[in-house]
CSV table of C-alpha atoms and ligand atoms in Angstrom, one decimal:
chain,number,residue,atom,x,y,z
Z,1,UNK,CA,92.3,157.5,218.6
Z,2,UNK,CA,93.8,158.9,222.1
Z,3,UNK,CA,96.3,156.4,223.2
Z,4,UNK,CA,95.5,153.9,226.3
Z,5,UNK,CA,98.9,155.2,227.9
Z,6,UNK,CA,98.7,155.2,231.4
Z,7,UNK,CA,101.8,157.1,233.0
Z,8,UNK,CA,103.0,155.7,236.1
Z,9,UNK,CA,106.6,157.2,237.8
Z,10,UNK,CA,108.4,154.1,236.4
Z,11,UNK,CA,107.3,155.3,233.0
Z,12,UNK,CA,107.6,158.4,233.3
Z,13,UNK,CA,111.3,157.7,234.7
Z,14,UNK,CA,112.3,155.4,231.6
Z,15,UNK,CA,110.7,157.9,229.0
Z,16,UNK,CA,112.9,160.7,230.2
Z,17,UNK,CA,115.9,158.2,230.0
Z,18,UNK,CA,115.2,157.0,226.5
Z,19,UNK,CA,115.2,160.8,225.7
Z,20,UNK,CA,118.3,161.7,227.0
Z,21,UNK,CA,119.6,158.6,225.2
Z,22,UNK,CA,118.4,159.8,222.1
Z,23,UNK,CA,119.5,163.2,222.2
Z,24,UNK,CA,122.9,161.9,221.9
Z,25,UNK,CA,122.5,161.0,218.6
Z,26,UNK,CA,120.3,163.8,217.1
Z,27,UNK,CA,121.7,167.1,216.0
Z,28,UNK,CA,118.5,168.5,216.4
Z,29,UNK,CA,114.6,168.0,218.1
Z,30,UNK,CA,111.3,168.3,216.3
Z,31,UNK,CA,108.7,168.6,219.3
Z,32,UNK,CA,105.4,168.2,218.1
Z,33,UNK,CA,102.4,170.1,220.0
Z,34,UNK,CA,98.5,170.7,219.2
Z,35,UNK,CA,98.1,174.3,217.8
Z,36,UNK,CA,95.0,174.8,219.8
Z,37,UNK,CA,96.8,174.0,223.0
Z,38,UNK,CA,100.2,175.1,222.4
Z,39,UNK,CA,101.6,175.1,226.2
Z,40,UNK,CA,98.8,172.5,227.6
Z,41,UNK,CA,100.3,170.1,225.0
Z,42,UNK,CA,104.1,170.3,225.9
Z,43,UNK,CA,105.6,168.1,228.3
Z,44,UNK,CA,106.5,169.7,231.4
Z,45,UNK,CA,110.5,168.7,231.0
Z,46,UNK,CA,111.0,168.9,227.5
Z,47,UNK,CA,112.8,172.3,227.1
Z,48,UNK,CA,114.9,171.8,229.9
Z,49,UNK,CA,116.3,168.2,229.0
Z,50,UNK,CA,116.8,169.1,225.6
Z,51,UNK,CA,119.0,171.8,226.8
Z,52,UNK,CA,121.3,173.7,223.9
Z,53,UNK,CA,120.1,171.0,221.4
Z,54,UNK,CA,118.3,173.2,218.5
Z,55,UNK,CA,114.1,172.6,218.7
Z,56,UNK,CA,112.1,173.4,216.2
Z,57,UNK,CA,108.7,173.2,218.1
Z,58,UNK,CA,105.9,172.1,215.3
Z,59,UNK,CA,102.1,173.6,215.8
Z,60,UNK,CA,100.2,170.5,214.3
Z,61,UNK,CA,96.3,170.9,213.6
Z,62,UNK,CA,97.1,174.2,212.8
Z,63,UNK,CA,94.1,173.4,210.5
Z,64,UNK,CA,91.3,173.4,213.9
Z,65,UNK,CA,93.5,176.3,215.6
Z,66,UNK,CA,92.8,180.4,215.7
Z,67,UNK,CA,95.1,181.3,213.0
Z,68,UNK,CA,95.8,184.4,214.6
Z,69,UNK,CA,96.8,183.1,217.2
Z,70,UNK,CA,99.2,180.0,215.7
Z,71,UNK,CA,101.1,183.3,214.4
Z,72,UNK,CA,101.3,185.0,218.0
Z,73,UNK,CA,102.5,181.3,219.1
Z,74,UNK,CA,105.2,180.7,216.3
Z,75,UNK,CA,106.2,183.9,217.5
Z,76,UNK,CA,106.9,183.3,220.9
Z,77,UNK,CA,108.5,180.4,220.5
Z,78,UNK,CA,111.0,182.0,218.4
Z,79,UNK,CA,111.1,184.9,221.1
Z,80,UNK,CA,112.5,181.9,224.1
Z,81,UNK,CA,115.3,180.9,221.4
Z,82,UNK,CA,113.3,177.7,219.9
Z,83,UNK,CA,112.0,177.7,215.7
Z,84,UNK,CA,108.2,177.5,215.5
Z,85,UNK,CA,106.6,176.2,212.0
Z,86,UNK,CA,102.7,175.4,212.1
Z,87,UNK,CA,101.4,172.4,209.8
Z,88,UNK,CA,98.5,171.1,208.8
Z,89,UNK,CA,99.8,166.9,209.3
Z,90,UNK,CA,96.5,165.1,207.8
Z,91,UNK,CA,96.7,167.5,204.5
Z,92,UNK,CA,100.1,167.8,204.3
Z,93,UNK,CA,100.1,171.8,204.8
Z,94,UNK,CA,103.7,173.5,205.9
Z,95,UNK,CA,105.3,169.7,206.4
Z,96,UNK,CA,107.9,170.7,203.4
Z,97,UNK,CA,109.4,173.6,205.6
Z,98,UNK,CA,110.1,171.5,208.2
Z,99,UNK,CA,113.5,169.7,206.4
Z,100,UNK,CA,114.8,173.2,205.7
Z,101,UNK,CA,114.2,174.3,209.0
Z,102,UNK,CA,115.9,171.3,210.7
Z,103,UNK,CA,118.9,171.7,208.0
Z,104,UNK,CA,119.2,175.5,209.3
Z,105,UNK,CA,119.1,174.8,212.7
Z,106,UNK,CA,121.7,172.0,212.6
Z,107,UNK,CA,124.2,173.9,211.2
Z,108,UNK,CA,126.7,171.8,208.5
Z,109,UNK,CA,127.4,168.3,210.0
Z,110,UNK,CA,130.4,166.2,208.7
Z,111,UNK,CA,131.7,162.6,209.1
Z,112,UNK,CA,135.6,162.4,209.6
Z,113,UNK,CA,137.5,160.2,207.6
Z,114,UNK,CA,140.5,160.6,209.4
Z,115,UNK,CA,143.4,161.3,207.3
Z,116,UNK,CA,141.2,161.8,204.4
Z,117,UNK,CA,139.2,164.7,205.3
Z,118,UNK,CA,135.8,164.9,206.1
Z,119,UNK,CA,132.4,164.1,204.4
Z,120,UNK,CA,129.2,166.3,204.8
Z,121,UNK,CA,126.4,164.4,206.5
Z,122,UNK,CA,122.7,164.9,206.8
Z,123,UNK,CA,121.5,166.3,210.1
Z,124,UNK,CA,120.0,163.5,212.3
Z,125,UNK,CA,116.5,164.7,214.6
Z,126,UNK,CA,113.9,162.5,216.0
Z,127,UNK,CA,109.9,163.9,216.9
Z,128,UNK,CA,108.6,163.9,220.5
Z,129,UNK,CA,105.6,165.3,221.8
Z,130,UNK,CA,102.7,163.5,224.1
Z,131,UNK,CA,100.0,160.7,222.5
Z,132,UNK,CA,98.1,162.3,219.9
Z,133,UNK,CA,99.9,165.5,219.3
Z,134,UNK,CA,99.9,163.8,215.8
Z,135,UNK,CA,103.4,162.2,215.6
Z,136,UNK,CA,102.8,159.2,213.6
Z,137,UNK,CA,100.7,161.5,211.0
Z,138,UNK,CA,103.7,164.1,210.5
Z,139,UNK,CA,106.4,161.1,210.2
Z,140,UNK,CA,103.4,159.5,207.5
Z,141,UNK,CA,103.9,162.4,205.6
Z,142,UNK,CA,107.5,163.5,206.2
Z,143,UNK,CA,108.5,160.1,204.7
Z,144,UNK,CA,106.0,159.6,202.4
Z,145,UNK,CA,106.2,156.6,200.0
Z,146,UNK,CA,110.0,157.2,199.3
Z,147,UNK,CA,111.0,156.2,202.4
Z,148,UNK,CA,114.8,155.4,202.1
Z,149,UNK,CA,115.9,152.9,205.1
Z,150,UNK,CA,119.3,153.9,205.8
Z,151,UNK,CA,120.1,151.1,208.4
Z,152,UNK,CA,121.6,150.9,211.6
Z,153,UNK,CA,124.7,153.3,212.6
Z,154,UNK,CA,127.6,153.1,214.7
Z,155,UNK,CA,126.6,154.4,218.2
Z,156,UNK,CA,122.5,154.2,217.6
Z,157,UNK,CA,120.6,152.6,220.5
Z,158,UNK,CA,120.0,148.7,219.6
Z,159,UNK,CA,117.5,148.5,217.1
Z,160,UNK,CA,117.3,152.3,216.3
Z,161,UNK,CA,116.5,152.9,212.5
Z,162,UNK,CA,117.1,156.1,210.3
Z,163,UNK,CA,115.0,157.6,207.7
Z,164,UNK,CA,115.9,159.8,205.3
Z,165,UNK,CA,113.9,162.6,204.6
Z,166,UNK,CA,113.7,164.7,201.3
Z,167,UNK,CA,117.7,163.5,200.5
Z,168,UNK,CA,118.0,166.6,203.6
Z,169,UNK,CA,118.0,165.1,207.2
Z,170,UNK,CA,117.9,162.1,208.9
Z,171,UNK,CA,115.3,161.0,210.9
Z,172,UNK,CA,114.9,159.1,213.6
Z,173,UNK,CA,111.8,156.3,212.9
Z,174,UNK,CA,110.0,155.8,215.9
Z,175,UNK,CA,109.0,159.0,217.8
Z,176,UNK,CA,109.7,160.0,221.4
Z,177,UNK,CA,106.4,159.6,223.4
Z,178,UNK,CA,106.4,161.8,226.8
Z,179,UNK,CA,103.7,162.4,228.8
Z,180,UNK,CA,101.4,165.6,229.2
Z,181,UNK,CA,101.2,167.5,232.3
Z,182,UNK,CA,98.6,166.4,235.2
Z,183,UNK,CA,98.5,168.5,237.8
Z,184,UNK,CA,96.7,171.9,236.4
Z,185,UNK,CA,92.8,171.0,236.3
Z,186,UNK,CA,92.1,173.8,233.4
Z,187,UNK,CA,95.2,172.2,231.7
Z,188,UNK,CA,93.3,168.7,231.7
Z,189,UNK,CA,90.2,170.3,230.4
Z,190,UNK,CA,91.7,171.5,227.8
Z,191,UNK,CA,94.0,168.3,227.1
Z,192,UNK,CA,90.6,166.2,227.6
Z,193,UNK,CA,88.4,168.7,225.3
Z,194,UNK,CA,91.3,168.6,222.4
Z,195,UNK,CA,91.2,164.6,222.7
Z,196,UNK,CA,94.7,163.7,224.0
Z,197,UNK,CA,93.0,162.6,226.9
Z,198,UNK,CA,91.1,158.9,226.2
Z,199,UNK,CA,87.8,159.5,227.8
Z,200,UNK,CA,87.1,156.7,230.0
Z,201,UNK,CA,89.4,158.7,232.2
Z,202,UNK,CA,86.9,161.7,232.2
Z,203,UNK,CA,83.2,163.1,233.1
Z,204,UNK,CA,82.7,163.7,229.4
Z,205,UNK,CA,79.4,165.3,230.1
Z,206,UNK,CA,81.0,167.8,232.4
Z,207,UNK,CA,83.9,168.5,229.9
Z,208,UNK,CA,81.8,169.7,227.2
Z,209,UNK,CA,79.6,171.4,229.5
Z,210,UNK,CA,82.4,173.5,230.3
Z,211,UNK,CA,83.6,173.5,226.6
Z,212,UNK,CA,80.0,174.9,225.8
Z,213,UNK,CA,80.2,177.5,228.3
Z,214,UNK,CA,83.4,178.6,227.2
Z,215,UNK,CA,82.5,178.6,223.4
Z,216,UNK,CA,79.0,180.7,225.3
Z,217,UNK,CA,81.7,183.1,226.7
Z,218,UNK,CA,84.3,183.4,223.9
Z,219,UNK,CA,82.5,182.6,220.9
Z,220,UNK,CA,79.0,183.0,221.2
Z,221,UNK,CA,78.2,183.7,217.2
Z,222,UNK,CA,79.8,180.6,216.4
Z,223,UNK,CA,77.4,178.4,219.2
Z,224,UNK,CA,74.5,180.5,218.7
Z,225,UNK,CA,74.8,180.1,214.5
Z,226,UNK,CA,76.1,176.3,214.8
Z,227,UNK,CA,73.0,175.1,217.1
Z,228,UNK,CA,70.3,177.6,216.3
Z,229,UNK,CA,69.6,179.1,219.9
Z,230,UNK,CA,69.4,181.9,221.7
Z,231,UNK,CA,71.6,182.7,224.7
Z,232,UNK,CA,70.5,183.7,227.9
Z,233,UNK,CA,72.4,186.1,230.2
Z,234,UNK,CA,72.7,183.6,233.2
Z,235,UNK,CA,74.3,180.3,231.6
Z,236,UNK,CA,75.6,177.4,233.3
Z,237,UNK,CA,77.0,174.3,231.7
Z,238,UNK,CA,74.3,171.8,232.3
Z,239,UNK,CA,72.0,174.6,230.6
Z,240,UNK,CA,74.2,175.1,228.2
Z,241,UNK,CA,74.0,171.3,226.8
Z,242,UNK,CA,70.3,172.0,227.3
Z,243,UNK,CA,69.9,173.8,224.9
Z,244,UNK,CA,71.4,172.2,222.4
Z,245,UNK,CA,70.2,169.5,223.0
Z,246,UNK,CA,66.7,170.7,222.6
Z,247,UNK,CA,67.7,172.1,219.2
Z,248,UNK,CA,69.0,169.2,218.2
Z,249,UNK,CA,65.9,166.8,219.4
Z,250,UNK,CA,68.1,165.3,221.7
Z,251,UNK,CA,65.3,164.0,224.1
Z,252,UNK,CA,64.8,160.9,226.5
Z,253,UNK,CA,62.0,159.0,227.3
Z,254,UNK,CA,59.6,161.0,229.5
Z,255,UNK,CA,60.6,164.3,227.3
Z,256,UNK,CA,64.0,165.5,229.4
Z,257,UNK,CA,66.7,166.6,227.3
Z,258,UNK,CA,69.9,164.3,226.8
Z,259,UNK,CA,72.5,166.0,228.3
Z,260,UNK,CA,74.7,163.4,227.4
Z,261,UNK,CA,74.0,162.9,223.9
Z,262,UNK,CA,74.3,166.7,223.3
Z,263,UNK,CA,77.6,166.7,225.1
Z,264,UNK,CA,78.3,163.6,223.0
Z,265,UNK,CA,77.6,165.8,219.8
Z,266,UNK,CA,79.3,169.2,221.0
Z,267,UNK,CA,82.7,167.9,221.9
Z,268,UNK,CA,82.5,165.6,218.5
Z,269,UNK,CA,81.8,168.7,216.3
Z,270,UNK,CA,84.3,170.8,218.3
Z,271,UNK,CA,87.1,168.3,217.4
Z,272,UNK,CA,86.3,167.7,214.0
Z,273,UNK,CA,86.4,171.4,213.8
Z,274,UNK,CA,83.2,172.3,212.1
Z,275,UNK,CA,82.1,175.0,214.9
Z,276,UNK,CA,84.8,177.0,213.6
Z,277,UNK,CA,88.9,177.2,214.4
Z,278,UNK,CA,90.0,177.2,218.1
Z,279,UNK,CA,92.7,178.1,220.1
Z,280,UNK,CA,92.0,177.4,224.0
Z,281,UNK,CA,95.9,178.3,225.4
Z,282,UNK,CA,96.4,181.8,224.9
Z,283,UNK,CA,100.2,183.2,224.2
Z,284,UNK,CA,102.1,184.9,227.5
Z,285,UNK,CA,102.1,188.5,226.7
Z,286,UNK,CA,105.6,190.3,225.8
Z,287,UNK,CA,106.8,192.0,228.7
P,301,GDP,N1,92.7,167.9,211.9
P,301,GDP,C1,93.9,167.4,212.1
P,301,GDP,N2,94.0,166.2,212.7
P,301,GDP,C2,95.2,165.6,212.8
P,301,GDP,C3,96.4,166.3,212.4
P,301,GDP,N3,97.5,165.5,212.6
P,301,GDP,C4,97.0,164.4,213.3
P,301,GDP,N4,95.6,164.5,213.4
P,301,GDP,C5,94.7,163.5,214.0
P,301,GDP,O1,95.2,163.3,215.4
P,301,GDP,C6,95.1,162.0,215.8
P,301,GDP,C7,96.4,161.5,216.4
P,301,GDP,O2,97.4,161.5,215.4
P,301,GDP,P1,98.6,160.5,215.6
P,301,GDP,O3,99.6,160.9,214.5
P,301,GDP,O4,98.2,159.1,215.7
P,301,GDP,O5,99.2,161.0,217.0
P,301,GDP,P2,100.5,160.5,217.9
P,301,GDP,O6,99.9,159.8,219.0
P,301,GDP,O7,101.2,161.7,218.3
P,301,GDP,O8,101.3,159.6,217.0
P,301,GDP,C8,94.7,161.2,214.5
P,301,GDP,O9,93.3,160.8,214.7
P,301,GDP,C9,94.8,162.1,213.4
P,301,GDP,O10,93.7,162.0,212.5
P,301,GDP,C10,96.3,167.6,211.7
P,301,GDP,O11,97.2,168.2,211.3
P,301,GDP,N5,95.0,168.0,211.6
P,302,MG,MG1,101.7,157.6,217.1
């Protein structure tokens, strides 16, 4: 469910400090991100408070994603100095390369013992990413059942707990939330149409009218086969809804299509992913 988290500047403010906070004790940051919105997803400050801290940047939902185009993200991520893995967090898919990954990008860690030498440690990271990016479901099954507790340490922020993970790295237990980005409009549509947006907080019927259009411009095979109609050259959102409504028998008293139900129905199917895979941010070219 998207999250009720309303961001105010005081939030916003004592998110970024918990961050900074945390990135003193983490030898490495997992920032989780929808694959079908692989820049709208990222919060705007991330990258740049994170600073020379490794970040492995994890494409979740890689399962309702382009996969084509999950590869052409991975790799620019790894092209701007960051790893890039894609998983698949409610099956499980690619979340055993993630441990490895961390463990590379840490480097060896060790504990002194002063006089005594040193002991190899596990690298410690912790998750962020905005609500709904699928944090809690990548921790469920990084951790799985075997979750080993390994207690407060020295130096961890009051309350702090650290899971081990695999016998590899340590992980931080509760996840860094941060907030999305607001001010780009197509960037909301595209946060509202993936569902990290609740939506009380917008026109739904206008958001999968523009979805429709969109999957009208992009992918009309996959609208046309899905809903059974024909498209016509001049196409605008509210017609677009029309139609599948009417297809569907979406109709109100008095025999008018329900817009609303049909854009009720397309942005329900478009999450769950049955119209097809989807990738709405597209990768800056090379140049
Ligand atoms: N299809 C798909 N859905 C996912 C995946 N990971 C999480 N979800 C869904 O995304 C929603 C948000 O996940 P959650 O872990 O609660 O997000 P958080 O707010 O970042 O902790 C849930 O409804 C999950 O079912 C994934 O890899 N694939
Ligand atoms: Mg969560």
């Amino acid at each position: 469910m998207p999250t009720d988290i309303q961001w105010f500047p005081g939030h916003m403010a004592k998110a970024r400090r918990l961050l900074q906070e945390n990135l003193k004790l983490v030898d490495a940051v997992i920032e989780v991100v929808d694959a079908r919105i692989p820049s709208s997803s990222r919060n705007p400050m991330l990258e740049k408070t994170v600073g020379n801290k490794p970040l492995l940047v994890v494409l979740n939902k890689s399962d309702l994603a382009d996969p084509h185009l999950t590869v052409r993200w991975e790799e620019y991520f790894k092209g701007r100095g960051m790893d890039a893995l894609s998983v698949d967090s409610l099956r499980g898919i690619g979340v055993g390369g993630i441990t490895a990954r961390v463990k590379q990008m840490a480097g060896n860690k060790t504990i002194s013992l002063g006089s005594s030498g040193r002991l190899p440690r596990p690298p410690r990271c912790m998750i962020v990413g905005i609500p709904n990016a699928g944090k809690s479901f990548l921790i469920n099954r990084l951790v799985g059942k075997k979750a080993a507790r390994t207690g407060n340490k020295p130096g961890v922020t009051r309350g702090q707990q650290w899971i081990r993970v695999g016998g590899q790295i340590d992980l931080m237990d509760t996840p860094g939330i941060l907030w999305p980005k607001f001010d780009d409009p197509e960037v909301g549509f595209r946060l509202a149409v993936t569902g990290a947006i609740r939506e009380q907080v917008f026109d739904l019927e206008a958001v999968a009218g523009r979805l429709g259009l969109w999957l009208a411009e992009v992918y009309p095979e996959k609208l046309k086969a899905r809903y059974r109609i024909e498209l016509p050259h001049h196409l605008d959102a509210e017609g677009t809804l029309g139609l599948i409504g009417q297809s569907r028998g979406l109709i109100q008293q008095g025999g008018r299509v329900d817009t609303y139900k049909a854009a009720v129905l397309l942005l329900k199917e478009f999450r769950e992913g049955v119209l097809g895979r989807f990738t709405l941010d597209l990768p800056p070219s090379p140049d």
